[in-house]
PDB file of C-alpha atoms in Angstrom:
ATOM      1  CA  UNK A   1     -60.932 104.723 -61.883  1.00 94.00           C
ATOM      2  CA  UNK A   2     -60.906 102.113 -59.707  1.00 94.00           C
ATOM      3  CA  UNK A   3     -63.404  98.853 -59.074  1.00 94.00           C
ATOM      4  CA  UNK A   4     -64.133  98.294 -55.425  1.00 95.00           C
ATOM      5  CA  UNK A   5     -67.241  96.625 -53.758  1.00 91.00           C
ATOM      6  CA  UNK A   6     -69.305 100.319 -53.635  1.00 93.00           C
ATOM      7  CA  UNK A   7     -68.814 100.559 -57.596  1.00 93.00           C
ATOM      8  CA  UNK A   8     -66.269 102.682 -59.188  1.00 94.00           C
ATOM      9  CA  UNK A   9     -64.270 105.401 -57.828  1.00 96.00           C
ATOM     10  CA  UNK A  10     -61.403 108.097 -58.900  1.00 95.00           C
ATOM     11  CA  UNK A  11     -58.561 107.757 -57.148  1.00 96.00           C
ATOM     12  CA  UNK A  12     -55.407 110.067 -57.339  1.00 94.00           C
ATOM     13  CA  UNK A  13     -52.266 108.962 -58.498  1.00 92.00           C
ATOM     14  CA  UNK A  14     -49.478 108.919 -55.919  1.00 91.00           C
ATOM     15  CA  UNK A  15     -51.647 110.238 -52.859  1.00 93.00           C
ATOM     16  CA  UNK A  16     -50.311 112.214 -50.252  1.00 94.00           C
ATOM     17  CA  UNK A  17     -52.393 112.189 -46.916  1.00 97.00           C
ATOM     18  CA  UNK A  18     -53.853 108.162 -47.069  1.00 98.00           C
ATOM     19  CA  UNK A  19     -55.969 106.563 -44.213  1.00 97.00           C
ATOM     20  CA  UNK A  20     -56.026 103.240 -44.029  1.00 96.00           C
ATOM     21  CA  UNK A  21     -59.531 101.214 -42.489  1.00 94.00           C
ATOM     22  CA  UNK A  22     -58.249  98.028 -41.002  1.00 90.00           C
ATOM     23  CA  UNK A  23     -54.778  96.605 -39.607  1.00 87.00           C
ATOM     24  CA  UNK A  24     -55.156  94.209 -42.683  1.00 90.00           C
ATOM     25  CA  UNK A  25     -54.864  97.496 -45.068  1.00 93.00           C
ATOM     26  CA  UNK A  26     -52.378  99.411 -42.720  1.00 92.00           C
ATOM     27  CA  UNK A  27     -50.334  96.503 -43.128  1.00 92.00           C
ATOM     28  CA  UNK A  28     -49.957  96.088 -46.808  1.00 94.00           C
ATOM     29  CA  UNK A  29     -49.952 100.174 -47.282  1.00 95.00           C
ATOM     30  CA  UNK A  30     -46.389 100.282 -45.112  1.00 94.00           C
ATOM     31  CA  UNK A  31     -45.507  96.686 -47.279  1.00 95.00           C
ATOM     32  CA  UNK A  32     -45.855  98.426 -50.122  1.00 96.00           C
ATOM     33  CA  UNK A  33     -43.977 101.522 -49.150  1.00 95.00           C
ATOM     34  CA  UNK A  34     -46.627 104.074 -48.249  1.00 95.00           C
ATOM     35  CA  UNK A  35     -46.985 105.526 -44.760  1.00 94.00           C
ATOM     36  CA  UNK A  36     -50.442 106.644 -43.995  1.00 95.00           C
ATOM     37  CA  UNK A  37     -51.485 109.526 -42.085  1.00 96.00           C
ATOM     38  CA  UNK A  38     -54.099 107.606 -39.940  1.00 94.00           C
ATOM     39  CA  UNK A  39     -55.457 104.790 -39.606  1.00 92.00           C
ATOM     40  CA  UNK A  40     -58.013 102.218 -37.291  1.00 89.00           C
ATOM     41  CA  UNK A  41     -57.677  99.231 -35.499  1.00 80.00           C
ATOM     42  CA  UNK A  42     -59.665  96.614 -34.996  1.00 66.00           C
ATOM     43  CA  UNK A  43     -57.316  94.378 -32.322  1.00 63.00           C
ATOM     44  CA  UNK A  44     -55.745  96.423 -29.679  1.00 55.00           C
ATOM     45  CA  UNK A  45     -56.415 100.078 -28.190  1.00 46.00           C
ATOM     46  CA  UNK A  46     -54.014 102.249 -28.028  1.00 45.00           C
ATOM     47  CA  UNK A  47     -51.572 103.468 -30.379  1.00 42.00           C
ATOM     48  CA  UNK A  48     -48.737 101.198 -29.469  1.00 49.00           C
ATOM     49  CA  UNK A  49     -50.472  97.965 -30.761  1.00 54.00           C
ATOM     50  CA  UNK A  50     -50.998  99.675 -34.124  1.00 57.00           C
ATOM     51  CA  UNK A  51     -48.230  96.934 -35.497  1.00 58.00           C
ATOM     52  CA  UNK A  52     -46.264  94.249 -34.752  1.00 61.00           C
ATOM     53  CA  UNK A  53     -43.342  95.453 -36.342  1.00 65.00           C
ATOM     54  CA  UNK A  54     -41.481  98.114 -34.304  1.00 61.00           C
ATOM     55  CA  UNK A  55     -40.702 101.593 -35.754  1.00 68.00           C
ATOM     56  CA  UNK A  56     -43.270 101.456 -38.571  1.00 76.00           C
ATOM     57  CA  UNK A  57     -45.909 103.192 -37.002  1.00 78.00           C
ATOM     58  CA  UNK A  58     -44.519 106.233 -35.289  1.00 81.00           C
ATOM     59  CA  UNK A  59     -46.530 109.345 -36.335  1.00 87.00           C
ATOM     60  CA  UNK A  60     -49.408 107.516 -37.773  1.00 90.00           C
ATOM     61  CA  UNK A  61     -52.583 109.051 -36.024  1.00 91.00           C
ATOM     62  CA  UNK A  62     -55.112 106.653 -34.810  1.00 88.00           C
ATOM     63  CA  UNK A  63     -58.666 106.987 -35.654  1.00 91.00           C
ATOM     64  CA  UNK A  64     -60.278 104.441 -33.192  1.00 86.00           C
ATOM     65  CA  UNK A  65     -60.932 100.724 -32.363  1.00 81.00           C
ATOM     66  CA  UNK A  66     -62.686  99.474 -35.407  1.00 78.00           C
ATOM     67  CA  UNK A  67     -64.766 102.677 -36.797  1.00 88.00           C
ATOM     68  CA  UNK A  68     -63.167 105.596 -37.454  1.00 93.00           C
ATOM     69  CA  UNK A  69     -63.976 109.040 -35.411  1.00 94.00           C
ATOM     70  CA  UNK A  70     -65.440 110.569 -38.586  1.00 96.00           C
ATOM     71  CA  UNK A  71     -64.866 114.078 -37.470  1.00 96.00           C
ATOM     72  CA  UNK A  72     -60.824 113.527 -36.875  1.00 96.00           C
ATOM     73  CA  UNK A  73     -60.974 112.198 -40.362  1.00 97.00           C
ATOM     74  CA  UNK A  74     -62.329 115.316 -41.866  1.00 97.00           C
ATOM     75  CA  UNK A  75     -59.976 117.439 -39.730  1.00 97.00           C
ATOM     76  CA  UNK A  76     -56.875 115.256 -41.360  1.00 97.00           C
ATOM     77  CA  UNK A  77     -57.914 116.259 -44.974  1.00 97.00           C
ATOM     78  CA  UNK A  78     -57.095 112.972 -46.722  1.00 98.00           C
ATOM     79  CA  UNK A  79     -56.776 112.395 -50.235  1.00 97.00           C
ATOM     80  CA  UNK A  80     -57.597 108.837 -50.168  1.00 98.00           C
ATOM     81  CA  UNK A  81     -59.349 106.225 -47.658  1.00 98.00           C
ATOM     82  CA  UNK A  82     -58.608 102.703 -48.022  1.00 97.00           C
ATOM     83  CA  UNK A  83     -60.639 100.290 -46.520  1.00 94.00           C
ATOM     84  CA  UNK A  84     -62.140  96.767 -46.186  1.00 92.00           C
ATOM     85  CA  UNK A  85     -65.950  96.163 -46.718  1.00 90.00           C
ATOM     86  CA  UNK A  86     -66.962  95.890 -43.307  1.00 87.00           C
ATOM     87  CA  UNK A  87     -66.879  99.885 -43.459  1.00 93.00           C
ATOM     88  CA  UNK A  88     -70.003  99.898 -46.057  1.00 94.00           C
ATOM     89  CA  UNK A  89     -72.616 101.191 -43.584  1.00 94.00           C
ATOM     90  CA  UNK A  90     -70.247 104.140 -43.382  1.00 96.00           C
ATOM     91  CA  UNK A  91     -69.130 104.279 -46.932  1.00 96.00           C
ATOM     92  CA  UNK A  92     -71.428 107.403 -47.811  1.00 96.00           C
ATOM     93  CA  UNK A  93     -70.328 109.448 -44.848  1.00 97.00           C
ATOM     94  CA  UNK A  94     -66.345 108.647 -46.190  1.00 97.00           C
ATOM     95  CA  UNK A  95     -66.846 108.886 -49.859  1.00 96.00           C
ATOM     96  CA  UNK A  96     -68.213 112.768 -48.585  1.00 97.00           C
ATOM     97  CA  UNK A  97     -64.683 113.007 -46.901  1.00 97.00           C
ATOM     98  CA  UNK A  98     -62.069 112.190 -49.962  1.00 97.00           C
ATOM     99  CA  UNK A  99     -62.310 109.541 -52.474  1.00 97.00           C
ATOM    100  CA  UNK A 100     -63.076 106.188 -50.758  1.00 97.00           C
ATOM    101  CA  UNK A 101     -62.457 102.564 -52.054  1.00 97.00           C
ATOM    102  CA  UNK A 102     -63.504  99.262 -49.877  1.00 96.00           C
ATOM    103  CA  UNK A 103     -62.203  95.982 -50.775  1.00 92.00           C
ATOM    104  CA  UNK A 104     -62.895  92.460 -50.236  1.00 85.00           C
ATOM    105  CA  UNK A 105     -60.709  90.528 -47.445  1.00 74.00           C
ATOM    106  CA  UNK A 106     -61.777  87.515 -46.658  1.00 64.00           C
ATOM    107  CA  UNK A 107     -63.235  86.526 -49.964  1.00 52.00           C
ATOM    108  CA  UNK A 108     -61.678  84.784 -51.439  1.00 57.00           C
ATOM    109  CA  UNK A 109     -57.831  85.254 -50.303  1.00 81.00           C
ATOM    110  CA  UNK A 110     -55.737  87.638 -48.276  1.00 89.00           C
ATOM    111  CA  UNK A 111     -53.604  87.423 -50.941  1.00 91.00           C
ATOM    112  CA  UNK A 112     -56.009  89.272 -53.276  1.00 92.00           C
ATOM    113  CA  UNK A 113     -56.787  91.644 -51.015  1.00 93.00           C
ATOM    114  CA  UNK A 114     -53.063  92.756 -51.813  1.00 94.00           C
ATOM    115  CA  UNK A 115     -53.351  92.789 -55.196  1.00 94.00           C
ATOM    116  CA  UNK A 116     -56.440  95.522 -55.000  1.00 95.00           C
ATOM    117  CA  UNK A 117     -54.455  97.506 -52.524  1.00 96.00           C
ATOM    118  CA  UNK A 118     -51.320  97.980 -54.816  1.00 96.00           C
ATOM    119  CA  UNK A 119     -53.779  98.640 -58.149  1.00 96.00           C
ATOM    120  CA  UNK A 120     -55.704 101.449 -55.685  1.00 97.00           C
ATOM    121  CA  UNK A 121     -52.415 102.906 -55.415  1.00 97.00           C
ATOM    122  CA  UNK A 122     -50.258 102.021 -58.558  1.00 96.00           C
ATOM    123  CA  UNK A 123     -47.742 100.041 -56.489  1.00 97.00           C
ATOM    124  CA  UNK A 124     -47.861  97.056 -58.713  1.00 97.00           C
ATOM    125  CA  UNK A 125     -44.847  97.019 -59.508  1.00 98.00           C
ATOM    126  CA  UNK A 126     -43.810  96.698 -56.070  1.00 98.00           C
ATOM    127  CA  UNK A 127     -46.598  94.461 -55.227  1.00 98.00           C
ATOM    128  CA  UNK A 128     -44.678  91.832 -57.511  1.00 98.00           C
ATOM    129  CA  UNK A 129     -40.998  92.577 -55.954  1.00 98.00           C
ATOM    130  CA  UNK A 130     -43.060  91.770 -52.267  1.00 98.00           C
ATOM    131  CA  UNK A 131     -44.158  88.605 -53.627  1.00 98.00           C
ATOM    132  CA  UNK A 132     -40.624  87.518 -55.331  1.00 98.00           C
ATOM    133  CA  UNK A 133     -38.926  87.992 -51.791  1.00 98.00           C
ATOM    134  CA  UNK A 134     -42.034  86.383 -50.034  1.00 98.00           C
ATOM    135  CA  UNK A 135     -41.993  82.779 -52.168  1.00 98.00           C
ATOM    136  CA  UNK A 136     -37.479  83.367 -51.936  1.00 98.00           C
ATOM    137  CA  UNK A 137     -38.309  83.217 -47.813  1.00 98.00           C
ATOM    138  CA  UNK A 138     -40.529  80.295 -48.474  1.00 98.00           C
ATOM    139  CA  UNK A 139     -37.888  78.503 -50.071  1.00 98.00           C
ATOM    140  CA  UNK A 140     -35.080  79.085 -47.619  1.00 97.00           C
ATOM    141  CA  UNK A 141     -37.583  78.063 -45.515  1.00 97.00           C
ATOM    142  CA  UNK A 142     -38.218  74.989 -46.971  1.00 97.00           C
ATOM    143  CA  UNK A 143     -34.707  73.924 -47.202  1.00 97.00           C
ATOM    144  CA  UNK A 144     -33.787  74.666 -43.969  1.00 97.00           C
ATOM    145  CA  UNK A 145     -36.846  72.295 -42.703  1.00 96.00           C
ATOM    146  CA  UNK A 146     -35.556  69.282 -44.941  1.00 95.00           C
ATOM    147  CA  UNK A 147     -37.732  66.761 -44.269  1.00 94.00           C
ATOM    148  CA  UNK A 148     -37.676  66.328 -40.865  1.00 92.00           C
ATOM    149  CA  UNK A 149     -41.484  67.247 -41.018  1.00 95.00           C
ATOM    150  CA  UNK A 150     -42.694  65.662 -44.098  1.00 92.00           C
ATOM    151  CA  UNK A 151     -44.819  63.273 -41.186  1.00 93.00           C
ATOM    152  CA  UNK A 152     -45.730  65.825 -38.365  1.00 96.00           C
ATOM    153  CA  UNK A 153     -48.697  67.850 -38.269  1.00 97.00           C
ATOM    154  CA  UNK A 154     -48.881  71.532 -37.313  1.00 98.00           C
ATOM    155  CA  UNK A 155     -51.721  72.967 -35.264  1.00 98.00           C
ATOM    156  CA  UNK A 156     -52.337  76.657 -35.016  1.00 98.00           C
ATOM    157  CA  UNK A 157     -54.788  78.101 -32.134  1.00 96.00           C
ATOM    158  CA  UNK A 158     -56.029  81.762 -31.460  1.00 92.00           C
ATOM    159  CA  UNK A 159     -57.131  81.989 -27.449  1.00 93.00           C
ATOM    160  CA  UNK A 160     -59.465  84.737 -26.896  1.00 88.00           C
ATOM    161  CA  UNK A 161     -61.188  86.116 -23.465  1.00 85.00           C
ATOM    162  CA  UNK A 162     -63.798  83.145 -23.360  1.00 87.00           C
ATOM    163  CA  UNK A 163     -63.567  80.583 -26.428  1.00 90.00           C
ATOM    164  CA  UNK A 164     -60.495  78.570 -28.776  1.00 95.00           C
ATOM    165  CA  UNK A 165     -60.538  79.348 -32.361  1.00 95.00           C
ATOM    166  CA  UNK A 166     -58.649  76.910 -34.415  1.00 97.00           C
ATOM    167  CA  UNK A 167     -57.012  78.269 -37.485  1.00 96.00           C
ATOM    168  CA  UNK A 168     -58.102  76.194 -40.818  1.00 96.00           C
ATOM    169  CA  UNK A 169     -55.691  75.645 -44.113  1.00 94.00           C
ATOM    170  CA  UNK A 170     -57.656  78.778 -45.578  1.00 92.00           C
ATOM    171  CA  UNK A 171     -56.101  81.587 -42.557  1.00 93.00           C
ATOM    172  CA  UNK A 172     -53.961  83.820 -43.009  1.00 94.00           C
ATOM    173  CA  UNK A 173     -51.547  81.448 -41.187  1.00 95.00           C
ATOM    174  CA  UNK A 174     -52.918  78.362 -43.115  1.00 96.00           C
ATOM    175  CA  UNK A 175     -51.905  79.777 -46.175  1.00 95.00           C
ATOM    176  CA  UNK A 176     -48.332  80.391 -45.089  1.00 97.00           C
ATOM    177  CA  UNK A 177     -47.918  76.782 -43.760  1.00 97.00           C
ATOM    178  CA  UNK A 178     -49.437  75.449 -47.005  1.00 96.00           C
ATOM    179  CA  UNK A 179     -46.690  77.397 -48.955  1.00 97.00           C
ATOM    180  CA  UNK A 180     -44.215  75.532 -46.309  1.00 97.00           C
ATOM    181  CA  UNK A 181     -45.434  72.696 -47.456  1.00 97.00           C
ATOM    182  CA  UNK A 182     -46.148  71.936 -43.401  1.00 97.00           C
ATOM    183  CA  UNK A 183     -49.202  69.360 -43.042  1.00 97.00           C
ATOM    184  CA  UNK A 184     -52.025  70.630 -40.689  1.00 97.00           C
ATOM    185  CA  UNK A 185     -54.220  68.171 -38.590  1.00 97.00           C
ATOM    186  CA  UNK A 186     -57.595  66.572 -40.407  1.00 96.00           C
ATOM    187  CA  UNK A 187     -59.492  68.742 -38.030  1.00 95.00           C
ATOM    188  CA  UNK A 188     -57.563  71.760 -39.486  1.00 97.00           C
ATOM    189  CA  UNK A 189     -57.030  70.317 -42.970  1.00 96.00           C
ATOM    190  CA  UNK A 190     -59.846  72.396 -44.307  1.00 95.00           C
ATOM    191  CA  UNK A 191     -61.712  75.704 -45.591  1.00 92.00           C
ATOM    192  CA  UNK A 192     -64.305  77.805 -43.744  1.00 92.00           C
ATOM    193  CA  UNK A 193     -65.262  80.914 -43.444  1.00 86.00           C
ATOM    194  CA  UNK A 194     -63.150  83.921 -41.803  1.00 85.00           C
ATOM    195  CA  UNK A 195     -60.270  80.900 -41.750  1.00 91.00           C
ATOM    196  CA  UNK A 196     -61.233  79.846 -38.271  1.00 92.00           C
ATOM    197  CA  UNK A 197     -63.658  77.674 -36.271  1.00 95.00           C
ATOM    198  CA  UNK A 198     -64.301  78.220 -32.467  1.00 96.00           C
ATOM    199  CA  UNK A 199     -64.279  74.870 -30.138  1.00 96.00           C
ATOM    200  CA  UNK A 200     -65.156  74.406 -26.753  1.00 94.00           C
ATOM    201  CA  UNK A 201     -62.926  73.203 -23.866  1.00 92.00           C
ATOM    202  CA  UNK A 202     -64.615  69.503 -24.473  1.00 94.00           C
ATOM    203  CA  UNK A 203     -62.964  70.001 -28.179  1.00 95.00           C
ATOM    204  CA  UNK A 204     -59.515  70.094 -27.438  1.00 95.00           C
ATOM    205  CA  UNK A 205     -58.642  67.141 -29.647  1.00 95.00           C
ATOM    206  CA  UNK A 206     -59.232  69.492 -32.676  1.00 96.00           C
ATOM    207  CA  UNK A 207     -55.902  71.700 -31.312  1.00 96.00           C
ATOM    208  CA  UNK A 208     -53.754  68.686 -31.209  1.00 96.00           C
ATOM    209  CA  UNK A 209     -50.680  68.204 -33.376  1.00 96.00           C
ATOM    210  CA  UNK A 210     -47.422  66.990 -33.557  1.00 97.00           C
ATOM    211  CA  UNK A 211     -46.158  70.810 -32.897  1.00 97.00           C
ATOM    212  CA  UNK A 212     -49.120  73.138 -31.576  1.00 98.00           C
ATOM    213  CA  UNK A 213     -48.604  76.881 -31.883  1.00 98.00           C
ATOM    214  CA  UNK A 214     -50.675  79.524 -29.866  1.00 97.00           C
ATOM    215  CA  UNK A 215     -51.129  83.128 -30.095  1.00 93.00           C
ATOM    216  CA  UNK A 216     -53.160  84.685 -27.707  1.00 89.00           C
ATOM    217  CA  UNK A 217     -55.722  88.002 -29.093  1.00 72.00           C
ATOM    218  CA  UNK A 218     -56.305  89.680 -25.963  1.00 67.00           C
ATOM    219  CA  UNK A 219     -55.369  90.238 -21.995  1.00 67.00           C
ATOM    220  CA  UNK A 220     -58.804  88.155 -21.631  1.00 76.00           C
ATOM    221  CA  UNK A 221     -57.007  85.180 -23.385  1.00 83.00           C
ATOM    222  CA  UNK A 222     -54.242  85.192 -21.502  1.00 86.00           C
ATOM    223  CA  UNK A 223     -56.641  83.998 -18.336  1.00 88.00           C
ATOM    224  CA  UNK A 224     -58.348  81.729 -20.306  1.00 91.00           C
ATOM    225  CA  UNK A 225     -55.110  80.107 -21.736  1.00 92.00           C
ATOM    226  CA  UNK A 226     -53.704  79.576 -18.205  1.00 91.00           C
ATOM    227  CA  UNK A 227     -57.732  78.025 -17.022  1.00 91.00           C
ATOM    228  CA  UNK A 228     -57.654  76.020 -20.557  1.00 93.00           C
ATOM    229  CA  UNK A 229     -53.984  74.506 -19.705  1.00 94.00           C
ATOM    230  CA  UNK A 230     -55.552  73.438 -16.083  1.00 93.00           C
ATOM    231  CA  UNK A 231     -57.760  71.613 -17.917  1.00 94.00           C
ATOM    232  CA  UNK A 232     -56.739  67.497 -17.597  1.00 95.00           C
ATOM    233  CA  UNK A 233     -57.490  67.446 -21.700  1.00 96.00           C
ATOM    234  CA  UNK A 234     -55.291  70.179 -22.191  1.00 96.00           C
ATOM    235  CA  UNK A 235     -52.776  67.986 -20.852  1.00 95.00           C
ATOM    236  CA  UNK A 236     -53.342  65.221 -22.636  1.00 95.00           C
ATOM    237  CA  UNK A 237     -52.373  66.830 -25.890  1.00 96.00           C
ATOM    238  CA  UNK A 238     -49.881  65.108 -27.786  1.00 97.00           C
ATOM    239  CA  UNK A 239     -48.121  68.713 -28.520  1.00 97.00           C
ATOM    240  CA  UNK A 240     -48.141  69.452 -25.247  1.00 97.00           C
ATOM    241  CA  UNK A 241     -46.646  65.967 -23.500  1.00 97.00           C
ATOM    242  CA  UNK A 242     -43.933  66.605 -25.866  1.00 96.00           C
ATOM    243  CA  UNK A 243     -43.053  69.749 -24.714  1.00 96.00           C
ATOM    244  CA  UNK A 244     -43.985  71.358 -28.595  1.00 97.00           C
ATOM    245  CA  UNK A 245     -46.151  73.697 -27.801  1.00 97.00           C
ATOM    246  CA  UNK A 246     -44.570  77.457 -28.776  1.00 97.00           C
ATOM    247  CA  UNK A 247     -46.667  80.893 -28.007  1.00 95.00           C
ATOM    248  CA  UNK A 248     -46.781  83.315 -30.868  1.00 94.00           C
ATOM    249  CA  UNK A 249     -47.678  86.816 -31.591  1.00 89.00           C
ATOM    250  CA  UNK A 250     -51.792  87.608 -32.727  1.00 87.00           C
ATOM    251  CA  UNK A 251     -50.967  90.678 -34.307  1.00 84.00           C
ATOM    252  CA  UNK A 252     -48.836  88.802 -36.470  1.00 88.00           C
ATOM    253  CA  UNK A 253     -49.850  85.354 -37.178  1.00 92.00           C
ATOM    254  CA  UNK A 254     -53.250  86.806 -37.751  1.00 88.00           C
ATOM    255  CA  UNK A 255     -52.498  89.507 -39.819  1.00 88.00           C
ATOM    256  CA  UNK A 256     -54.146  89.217 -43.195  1.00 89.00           C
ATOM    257  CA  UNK A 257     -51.747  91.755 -44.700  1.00 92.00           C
ATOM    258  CA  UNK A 258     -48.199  91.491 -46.368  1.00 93.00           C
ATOM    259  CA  UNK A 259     -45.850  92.798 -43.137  1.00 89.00           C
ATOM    260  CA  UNK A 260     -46.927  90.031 -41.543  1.00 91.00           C
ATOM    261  CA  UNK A 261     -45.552  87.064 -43.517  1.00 94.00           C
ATOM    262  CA  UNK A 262     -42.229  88.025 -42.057  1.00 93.00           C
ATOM    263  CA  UNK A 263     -43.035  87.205 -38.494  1.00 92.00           C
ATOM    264  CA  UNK A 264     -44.833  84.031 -39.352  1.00 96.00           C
ATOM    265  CA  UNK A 265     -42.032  82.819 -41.915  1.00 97.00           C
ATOM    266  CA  UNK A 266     -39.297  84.002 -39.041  1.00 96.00           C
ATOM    267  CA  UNK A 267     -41.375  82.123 -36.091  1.00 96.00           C
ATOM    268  CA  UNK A 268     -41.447  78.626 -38.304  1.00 98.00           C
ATOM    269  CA  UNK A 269     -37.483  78.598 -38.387  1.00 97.00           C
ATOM    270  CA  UNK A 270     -37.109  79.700 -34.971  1.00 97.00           C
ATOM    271  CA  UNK A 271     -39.447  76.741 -33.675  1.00 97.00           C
ATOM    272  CA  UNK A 272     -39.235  74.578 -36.129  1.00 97.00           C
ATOM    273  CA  UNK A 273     -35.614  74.855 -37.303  1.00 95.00           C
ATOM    274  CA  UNK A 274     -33.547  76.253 -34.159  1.00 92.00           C
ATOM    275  CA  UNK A 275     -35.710  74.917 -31.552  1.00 84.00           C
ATOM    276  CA  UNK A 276     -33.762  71.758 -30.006  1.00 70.00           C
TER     277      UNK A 276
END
């Protein structure tokens, strides 16, 4: 029996045919050795986009762009459906398909989220290995900064199709850099919601940093990126006089999930270690 935010729910032990509800899940179901069957997401279409990480997806059917198509679900007979709790309004229809468990995400930690993934399907054990080699990175990491960065402040910006959303100490991201021990900007250097505040064009001070990284979530924010860096306060950033301004992948730095701490922890020593 598991604990989930619809109540309590049977689960089998080591499940066969899983779909997973979320990239956030998907992710941390391959982390923790499991390949689903299926599986949505919410970022990109098309099967390709499924994950950052290449090879890891191959076979994996997908089920659509945010909701699932409820019919191909039935048709792939699962044993299990893992998702987040955005899918409540169709948690009845699921729960009718196999057994059906939705955790929290954003509340209060990524992290957590995990956790209930890896009790849902008995890969504790493994769930604690992930997290030995996670804080080992974090430690190379650290010594291989030094402290050439013990005064510089990191910024971290998603660009979308029509607005900036800066990422706060509390994102996915955030929580990496914190574990870096990397300092963010005051405008950054706090919690909200979701991790992330949007600003407008006449905001751009709240982007600035000593390095500035940017990830861009769609084609649509690749046009506004190259209309925000036309902008005369875009080029008055200090990151970006200083030539420190380093484009990242969305999928990853935004992941909420496990697989994705690689990327981040990899992109840090390649920009902030290798970089001249």
């Amino acid at each position: 029996m598991v604990k989930h935010t619809m109540g309590e729910t049977c689960v089998p032990i080591n499940s066969q045919r899983v779909i997973t509800l979320s990239l956030s899940t998907l992710g941390n179901v391959l982390a923790l050795g499991i390949k689903p069957i299926a599986t949505t997401n919410e970022v990109h279409e098309g099967e390709k986009s499924l994950t950052f990480v290449p090879g890891k997806t191959e076979g994996i059917k997908f089920l659509g762009l945010s909701q699932p198509n409820l019919e191909a679900t039935l048709q792939l007979k699962p044993d299990l459906i893992i998702g987040v709790d955005w899918f409540k309004p169709i948690y009845p229809l699921l729960s009718k398909i196999a057994p059906t468990v939705l955790g929290e995400l954003y509340y209060p930690t990524w992290e957590k989220y995990l956790s209930f993934v890896a009790e849902v399907l008995g890969k504790q054990e493994t769930e604690k290995a992930l997290w030995q080699r996670y804080y080992q990175r974090i430690e190379e990491l650290k010594l291989a900064l030094g402290n050439r960065y013990q005064d510089k402040k990191i910024s971290f910006i998603y660009v979308g199709s029509k607005q900036i959303d800066v990422a706060t100490k509390n994102s996915f991201a955030g929580s990496i850099l914190r574990d870096a021990l990397l300092q963010r900007p005051a405008s950054q250097d706090i919690e909200v919601p979701y991790g992330y505040f949007p600003i407008s064009l006449e905001e751009l001070e709240k982007a600035d940093g000593d390095i500035l990284f940017v990830a861009t979530s769609s084609s649509g924010g690749k046009e506004f990126l190259e209309k925000t860096q036309r902008n005369p306060l875009w080029k008055n950033l200090k990151a970006v006089q200083e030539n420190h301004v380093y484009f990242v992948n969305f999928t990853a730095w935004a992941a909420t999930h496990m697989l994705g701490t690689d990327a981040v922890i990899d992109d840090l020593l390649k920009y902030l270690v290798n970089t001249p």
